[in-house]
Short mmCIF file of C-alpha atoms in Angstrom, two decimals:
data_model
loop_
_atom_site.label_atom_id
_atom_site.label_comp_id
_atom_site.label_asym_id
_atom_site.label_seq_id
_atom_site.Cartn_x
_atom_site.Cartn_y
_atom_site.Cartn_z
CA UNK A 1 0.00 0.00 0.00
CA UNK A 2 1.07 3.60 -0.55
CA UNK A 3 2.08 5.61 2.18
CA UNK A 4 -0.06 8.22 3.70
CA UNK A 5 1.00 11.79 2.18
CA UNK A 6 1.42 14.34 4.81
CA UNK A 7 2.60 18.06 4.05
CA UNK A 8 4.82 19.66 7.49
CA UNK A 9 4.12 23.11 6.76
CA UNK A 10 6.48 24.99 8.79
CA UNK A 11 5.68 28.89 9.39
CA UNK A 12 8.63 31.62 11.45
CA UNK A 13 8.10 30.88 14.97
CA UNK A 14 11.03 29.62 17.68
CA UNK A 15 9.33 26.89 18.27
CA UNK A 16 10.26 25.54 14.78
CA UNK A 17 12.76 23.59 15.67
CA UNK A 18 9.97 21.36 17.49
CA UNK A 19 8.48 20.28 14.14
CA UNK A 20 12.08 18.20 13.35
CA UNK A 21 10.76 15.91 16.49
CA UNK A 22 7.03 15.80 14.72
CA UNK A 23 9.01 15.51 11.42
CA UNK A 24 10.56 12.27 12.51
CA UNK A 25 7.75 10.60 14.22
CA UNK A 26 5.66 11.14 10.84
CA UNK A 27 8.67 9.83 8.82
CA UNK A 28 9.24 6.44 11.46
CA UNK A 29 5.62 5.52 11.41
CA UNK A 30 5.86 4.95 7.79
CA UNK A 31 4.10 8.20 6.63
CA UNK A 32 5.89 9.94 3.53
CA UNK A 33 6.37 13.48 4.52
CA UNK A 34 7.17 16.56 2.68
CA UNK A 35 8.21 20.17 4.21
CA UNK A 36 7.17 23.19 3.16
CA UNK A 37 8.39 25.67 5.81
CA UNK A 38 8.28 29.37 5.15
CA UNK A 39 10.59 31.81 4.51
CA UNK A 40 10.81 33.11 7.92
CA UNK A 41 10.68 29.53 9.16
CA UNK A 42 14.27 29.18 7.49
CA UNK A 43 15.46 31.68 9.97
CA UNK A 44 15.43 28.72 12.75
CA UNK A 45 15.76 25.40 10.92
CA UNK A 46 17.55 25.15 7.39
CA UNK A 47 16.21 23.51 4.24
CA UNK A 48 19.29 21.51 4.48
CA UNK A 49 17.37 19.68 7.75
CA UNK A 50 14.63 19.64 6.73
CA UNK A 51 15.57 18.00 3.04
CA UNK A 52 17.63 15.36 5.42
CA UNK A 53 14.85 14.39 7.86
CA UNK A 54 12.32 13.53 5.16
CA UNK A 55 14.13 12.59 2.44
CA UNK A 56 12.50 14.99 0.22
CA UNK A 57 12.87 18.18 -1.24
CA UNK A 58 11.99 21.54 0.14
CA UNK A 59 11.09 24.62 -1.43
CA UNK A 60 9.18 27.98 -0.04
CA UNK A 61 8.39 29.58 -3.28
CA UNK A 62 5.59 28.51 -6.39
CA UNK A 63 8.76 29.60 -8.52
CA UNK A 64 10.64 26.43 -7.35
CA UNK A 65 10.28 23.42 -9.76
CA UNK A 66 7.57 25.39 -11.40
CA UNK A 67 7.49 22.59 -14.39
CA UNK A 68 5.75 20.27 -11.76
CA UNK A 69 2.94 22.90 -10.39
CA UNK A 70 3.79 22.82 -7.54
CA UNK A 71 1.44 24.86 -5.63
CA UNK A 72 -1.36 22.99 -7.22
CA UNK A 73 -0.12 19.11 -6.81
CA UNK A 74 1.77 19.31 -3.22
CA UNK A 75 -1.79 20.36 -1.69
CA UNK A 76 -4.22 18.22 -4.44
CA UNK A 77 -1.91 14.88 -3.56
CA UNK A 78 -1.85 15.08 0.16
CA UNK A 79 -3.70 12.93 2.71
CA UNK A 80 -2.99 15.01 5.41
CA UNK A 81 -1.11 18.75 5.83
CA UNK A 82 -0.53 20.26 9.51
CA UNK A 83 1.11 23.13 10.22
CA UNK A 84 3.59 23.73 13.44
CA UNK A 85 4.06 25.78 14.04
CA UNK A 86 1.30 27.68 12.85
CA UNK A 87 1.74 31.91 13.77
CA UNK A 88 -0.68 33.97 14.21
CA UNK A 89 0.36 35.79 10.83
CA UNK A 90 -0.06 32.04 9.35
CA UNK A 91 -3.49 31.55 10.59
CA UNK A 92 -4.73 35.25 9.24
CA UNK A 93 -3.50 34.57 5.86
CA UNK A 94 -4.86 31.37 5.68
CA UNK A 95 -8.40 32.69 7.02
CA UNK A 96 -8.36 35.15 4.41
CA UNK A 97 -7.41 32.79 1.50
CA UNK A 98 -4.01 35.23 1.16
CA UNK A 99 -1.34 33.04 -1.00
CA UNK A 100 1.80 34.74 -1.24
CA UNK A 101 4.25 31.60 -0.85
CA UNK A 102 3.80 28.03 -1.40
CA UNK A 103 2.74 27.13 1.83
CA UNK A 104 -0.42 28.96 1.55
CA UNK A 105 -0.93 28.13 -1.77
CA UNK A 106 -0.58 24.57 -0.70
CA UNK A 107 -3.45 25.31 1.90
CA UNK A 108 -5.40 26.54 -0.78
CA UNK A 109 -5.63 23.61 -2.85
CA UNK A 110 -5.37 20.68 -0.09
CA UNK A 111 -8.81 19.15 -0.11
CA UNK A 112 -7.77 16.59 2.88
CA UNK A 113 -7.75 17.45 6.56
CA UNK A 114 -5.69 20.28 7.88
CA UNK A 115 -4.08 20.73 11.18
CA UNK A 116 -2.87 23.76 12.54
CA UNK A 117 -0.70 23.45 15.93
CA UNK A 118 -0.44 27.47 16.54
CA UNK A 119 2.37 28.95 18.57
CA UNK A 120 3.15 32.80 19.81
CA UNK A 121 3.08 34.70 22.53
CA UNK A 122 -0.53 34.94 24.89
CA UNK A 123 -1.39 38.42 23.69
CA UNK A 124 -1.00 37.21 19.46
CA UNK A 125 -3.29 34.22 20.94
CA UNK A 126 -6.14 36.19 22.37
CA UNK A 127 -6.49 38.73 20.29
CA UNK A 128 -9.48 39.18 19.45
CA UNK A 129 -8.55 39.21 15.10
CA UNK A 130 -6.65 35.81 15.97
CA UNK A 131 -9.69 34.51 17.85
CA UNK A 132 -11.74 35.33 14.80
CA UNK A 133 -9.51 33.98 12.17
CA UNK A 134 -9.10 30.52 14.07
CA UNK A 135 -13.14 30.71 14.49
CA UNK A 136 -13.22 31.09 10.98
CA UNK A 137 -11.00 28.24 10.05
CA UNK A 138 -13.12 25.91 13.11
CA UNK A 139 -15.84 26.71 10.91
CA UNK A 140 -14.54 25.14 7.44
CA UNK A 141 -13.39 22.21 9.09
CA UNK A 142 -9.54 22.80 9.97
CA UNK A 143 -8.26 21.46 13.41
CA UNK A 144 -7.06 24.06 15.36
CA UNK A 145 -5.16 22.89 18.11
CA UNK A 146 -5.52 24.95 21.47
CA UNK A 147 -1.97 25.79 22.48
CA UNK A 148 -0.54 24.94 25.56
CA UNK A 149 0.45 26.79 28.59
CA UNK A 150 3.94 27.48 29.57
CA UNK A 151 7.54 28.90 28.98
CA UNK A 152 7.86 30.67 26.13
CA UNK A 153 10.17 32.79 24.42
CA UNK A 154 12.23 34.93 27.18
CA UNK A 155 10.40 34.82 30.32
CA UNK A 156 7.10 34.85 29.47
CA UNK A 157 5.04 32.51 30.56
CA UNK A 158 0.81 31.50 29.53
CA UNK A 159 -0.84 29.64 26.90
CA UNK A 160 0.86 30.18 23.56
CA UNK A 161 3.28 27.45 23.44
CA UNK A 162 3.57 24.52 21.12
CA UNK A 163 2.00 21.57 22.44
CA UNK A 164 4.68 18.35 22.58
CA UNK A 165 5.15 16.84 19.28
CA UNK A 166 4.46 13.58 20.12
CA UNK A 167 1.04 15.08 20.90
CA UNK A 168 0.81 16.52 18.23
CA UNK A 169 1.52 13.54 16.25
CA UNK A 170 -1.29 11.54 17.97
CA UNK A 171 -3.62 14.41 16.75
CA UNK A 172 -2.36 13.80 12.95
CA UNK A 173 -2.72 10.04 13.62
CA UNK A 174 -6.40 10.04 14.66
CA UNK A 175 -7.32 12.47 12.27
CA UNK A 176 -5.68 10.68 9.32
CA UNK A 177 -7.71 7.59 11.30
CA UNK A 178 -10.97 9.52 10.75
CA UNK A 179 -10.17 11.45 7.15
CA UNK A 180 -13.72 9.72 5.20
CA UNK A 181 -15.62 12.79 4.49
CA UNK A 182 -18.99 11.74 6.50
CA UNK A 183 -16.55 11.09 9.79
CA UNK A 184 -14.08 14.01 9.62
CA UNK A 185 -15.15 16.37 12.21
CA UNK A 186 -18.28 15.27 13.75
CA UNK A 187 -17.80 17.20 17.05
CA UNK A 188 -16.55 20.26 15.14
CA UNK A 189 -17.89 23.73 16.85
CA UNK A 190 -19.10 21.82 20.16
CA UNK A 191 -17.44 22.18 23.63
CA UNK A 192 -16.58 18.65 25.38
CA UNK A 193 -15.64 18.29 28.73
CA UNK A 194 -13.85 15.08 30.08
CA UNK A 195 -12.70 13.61 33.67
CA UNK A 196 -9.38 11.60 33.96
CA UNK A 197 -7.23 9.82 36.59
CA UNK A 198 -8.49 9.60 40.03
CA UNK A 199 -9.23 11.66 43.06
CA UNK A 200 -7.48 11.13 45.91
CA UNK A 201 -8.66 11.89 49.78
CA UNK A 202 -6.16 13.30 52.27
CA UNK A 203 -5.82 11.40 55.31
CA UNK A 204 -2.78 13.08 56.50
CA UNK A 205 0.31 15.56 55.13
CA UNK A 206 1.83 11.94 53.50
CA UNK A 207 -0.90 9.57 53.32
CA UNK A 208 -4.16 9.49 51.14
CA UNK A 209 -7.39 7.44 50.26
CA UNK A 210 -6.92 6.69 46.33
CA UNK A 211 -7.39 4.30 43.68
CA UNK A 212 -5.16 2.78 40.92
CA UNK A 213 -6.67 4.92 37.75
CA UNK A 214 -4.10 6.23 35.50
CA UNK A 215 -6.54 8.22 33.67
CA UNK A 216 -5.32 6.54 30.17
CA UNK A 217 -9.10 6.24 29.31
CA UNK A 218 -9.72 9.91 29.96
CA UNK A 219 -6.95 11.11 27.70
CA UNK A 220 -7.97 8.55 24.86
CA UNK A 221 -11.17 10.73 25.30
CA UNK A 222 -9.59 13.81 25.24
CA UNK A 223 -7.30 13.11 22.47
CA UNK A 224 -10.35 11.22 20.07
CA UNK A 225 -12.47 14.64 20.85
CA UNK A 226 -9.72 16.73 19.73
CA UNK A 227 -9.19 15.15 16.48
CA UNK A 228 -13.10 15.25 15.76
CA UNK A 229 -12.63 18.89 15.92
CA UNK A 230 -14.17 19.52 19.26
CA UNK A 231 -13.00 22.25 21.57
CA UNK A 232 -12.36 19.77 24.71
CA UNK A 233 -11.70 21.06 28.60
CA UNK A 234 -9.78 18.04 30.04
CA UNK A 235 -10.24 17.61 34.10
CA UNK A 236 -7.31 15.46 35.50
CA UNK A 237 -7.14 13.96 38.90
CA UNK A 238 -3.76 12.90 39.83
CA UNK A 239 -2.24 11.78 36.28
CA UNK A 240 1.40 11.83 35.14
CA UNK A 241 0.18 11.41 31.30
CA UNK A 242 1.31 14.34 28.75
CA UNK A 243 -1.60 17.27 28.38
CA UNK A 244 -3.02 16.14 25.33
CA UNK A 245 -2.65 18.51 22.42
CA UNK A 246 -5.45 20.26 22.15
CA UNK A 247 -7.00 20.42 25.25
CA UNK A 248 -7.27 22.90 28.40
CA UNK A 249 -6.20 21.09 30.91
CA UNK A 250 -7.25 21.90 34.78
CA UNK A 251 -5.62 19.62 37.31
CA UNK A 252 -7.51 18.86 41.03
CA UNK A 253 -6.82 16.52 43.65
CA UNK A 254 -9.89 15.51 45.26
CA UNK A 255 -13.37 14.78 44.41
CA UNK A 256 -14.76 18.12 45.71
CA UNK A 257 -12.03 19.91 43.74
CA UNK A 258 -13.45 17.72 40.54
CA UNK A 259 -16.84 18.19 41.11
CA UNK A 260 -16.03 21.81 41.25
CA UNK A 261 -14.22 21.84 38.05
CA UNK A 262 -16.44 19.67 36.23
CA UNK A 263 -19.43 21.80 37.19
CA UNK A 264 -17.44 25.11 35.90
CA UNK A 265 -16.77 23.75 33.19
CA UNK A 266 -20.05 22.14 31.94
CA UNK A 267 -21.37 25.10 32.40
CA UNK A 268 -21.43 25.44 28.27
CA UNK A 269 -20.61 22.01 27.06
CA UNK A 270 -22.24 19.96 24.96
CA UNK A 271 -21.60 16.47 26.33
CA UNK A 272 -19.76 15.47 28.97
CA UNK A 273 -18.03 12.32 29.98
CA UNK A 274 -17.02 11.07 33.08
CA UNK A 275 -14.25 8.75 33.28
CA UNK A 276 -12.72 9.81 36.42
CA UNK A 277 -12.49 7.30 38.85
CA UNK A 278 -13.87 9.29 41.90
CA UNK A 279 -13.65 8.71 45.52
CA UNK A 280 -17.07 7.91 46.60
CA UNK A 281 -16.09 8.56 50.26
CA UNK A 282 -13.13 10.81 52.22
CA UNK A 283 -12.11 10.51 55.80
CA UNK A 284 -13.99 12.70 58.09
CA UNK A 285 -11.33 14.34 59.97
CA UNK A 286 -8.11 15.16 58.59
CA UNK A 287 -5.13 14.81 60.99
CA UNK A 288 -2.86 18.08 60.61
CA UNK A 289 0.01 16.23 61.65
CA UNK A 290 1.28 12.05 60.27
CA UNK A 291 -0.44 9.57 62.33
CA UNK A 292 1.81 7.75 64.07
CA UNK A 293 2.01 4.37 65.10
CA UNK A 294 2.69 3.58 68.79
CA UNK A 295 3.45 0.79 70.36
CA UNK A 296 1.19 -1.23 72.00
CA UNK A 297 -1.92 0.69 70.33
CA UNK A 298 -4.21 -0.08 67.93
CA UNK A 299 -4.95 2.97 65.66
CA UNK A 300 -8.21 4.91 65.64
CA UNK A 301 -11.02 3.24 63.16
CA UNK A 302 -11.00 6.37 60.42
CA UNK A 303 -14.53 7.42 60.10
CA UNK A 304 -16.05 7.76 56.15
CA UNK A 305 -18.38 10.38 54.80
CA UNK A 306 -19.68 10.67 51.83
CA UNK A 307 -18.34 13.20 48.63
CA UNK A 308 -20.90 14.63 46.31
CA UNK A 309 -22.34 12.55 43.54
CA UNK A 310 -20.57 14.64 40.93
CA UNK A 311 -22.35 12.43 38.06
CA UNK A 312 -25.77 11.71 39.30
CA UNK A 313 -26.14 15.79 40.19
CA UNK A 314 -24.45 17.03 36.40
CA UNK A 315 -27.20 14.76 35.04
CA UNK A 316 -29.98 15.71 37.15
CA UNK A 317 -29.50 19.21 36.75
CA UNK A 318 -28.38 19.86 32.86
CA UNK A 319 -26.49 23.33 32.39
CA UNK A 320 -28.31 23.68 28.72
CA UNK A 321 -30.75 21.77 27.16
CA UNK A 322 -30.14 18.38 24.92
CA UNK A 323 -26.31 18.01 26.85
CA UNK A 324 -25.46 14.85 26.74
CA UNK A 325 -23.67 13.51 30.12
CA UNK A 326 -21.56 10.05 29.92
CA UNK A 327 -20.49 7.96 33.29
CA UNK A 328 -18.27 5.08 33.84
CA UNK A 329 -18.94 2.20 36.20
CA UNK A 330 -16.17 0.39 37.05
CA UNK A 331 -17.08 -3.15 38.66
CA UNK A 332 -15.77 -6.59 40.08
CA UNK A 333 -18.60 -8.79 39.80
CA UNK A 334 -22.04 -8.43 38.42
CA UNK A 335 -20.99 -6.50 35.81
CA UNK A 336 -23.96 -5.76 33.05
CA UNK A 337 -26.18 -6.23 35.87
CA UNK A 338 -24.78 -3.72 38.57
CA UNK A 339 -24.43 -1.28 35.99
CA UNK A 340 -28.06 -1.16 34.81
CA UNK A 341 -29.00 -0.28 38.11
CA UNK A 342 -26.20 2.90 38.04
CA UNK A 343 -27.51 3.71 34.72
CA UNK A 344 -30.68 3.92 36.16
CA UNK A 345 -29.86 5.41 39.29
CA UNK A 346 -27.39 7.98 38.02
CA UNK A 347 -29.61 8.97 35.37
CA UNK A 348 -27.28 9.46 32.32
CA UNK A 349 -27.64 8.89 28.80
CA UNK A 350 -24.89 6.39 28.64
CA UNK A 351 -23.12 4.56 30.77
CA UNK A 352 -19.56 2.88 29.97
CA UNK A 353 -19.33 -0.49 32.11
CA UNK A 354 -16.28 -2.72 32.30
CA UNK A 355 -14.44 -4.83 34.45
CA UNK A 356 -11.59 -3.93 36.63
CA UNK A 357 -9.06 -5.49 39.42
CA UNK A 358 -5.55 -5.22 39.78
CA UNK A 359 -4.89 -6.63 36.45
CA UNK A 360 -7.68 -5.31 34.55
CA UNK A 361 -8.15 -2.15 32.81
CA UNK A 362 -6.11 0.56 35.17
CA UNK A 363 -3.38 1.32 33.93
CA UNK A 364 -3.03 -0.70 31.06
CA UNK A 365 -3.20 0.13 27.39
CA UNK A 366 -6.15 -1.48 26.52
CA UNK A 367 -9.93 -2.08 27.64
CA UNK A 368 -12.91 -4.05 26.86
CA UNK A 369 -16.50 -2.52 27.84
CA UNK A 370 -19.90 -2.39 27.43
CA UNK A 371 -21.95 1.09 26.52
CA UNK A 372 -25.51 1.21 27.79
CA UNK A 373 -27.72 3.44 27.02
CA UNK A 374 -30.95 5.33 28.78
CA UNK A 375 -32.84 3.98 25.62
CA UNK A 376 -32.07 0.28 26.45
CA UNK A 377 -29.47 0.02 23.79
CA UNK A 378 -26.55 -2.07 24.46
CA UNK A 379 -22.75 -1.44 22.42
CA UNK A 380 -20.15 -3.88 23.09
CA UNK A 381 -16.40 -3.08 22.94
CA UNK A 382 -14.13 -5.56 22.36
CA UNK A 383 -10.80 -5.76 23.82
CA UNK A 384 -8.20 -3.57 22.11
CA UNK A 385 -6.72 -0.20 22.44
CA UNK A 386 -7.95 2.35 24.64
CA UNK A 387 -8.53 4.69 21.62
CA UNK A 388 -10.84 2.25 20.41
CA UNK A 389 -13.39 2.69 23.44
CA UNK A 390 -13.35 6.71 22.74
CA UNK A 391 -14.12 6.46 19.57
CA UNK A 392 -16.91 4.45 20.25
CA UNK A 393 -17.87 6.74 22.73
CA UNK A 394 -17.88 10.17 20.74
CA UNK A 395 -19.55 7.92 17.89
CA UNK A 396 -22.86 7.45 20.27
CA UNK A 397 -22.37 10.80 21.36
CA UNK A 398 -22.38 12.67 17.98
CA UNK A 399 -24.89 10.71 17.07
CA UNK A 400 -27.31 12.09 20.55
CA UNK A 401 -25.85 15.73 19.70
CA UNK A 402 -27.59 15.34 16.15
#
């Protein structure tokens, strides 16, 4: 089989030198890759890199090569361009259909998915002409990545900086995954909020009430969403996993501190899905000093109360009407049967149930589940990747949003 075609359009930020990581995760995982970086972008990383990395050669200018058109064929033959970085002088021309180089030519004539990983400095980003240009390019389809927050150039630091290229790269994958023209970007110009990882209840300054979710399932959500053009606000409890590109991320630590987020959040979302694993109780006193074991005593029984029931109350009490809310029941025996009676109590539209123990489903890379629905429908998953299970997922969910 032919490769995949993917353009690397490259536009004059710092952050170019980035895209030679992206460049060589595209180029190992057998996708055949050709640059077309700017001239400012030439400033930072030479054609002579660029040319090496992919094995192919680079121009910046429709008078390059002109007997092959190629500011016609580079866009009409490619499965797949992104651009990163992508400044906020990149995204206005390429609102405004400007093509003064062959980068924006290229953008012109692609008719295959486009992503654009933006980078610059917070003011460029909220602007409000750079809000309306990446609006505008939301609207026909593009994938604008949300950058993420951090150093950049100098000492500034906010949201403005490239998100990691492996990230970056996951977003190409799933969108190259999902390039038929009746899947592209079913989620495009809705607002998604997902729960990951798991809360965790002080019991002390060094000890805490948890559970072994890695929140793997959460970011396969997050990431999926992204790549189906949806604007997505990721809440993470307690992960270690890379900020998907793409997606605000707002960390917490407990379940009030999650409810609380989730809440905010949903406040305009279309759907939400919560695949948190959150503590259903916390200790009722916390000790303000470590409790210490003595000899010849027992320790004090630690008393339980209850935390909120972030998913039965999101669901009982919709911010807007037709959201769609999505829980996650994890059991240990019972399974299909337990979580009818959660759907049911809990009062969601669907309800992802699987099985889970110490060497099932946390943590590892894969998961098998069920998806029940309020309208008695039953989905199977099979076991395979994570990814898998969100697609699935934002598949019933699209289909709900209408």
């Amino acid at each position: 089989m032919d490769k995949p075609k993917v353009v690397l359009g490259v536009s004059g930020g710092i952050a170019a030198y980035k895209a030679c990581e992206l460049l060589r995760r595209l180029t190992e995982s057998g996708h055949e890759v050709r640059v077309v970086p700017t001239d400012s972008a030439l400033h930072f990383v030479g054609a002579a890199t660029w040319s090496a990395l992919s094995g192919n050669p680079v121009a910046t200018e429709v008078w390059d090569s002109v007997h092959e058109v190629p500011h016609v064929r580079i866009g009409q033959s490619a499965d797949l361009v992104v651009v990163a970085p992508a400044t906020a002088d990149l995204l206005a021309k390429a609102a405004h259909g400007l093509a003064d180089d062959l980068l924006t030519n290229t953008l012109l004539t692609a008719r295959c998915p486009v992503v654009f990983a933006p980078a610059m400095h917070t003011e460029m980003w909220e602007h409000p002409a750079t809000q309306e240009n990446v609006a505008t390019l939301r609207r026909r389809g593009a994938v604008v990545i949300e950058p993420a927050v951090g150093r950049l150039t100098g000492v500034d630091t906010g949201k403005g900086r490239l998100p990691e290229p492996g990230e970056i790269f996951e977003v190409c994958r799933r969108v190259l995954a999902r390039s038929t023209e009746e899947r592209r970007q079913d989620l495009a110009g809705r607002h998604v909020v997902v729960s990951a990882g798991g809360t965790r209840e002080p019991l002390d300054p060094v000890r805490f009430l948890g559970n072994r979710s890695s929140g793997k399932q959460g970011y396969a959500l997050a990431r999926a969403a992204v790549a189906r053009g949806a604007r997505v606000t990721l809440v993470s409890a307690n992960s270690e996993l890379s900020d998907p590109a793409g997606a605000d991320v707002v960390r917490v630590g407990t379940a009030v501190q999650l409810r609380e987020a989730v809440v905010k959040a949903a406040a305009d979302a279309d759907a939400v899905v919560m695949a948190a694993a959150v503590a259903d109780f916390r200790p009722a006193k916390y000790a303000e000093g470590k409790i210490k074991k003595r000899d010849g005593q027992e320790p004090e029984p630690i008393v339980l109360v209850r935390n909120p029931d972030v998913l039965a109350e999101i669901s009982a009490d919709r911010a807007r009407p037709g959201q769609i809310i999505v829980g996650f029941a994890a059991e240990t025996d019972d399974v299909l049967a337990n979580g009818r009676a959660k759907l049911a109590r809990k009062g969601c539209d669907l309800l992802v149930v699987n099985e889970v123990g110490e060497h099932k489903t946390f943590g590892s890379e894969a998961n098998e589940a069920v998806v029940l629905a309020a309208d008695g429908t039953e989905t199977p998953v099979p076991y395979g990747p994570k990814e898998i299970l969100a697609d699935t997922v934002w598949d019933l969910v699209a289909g709900r949003l209408g």
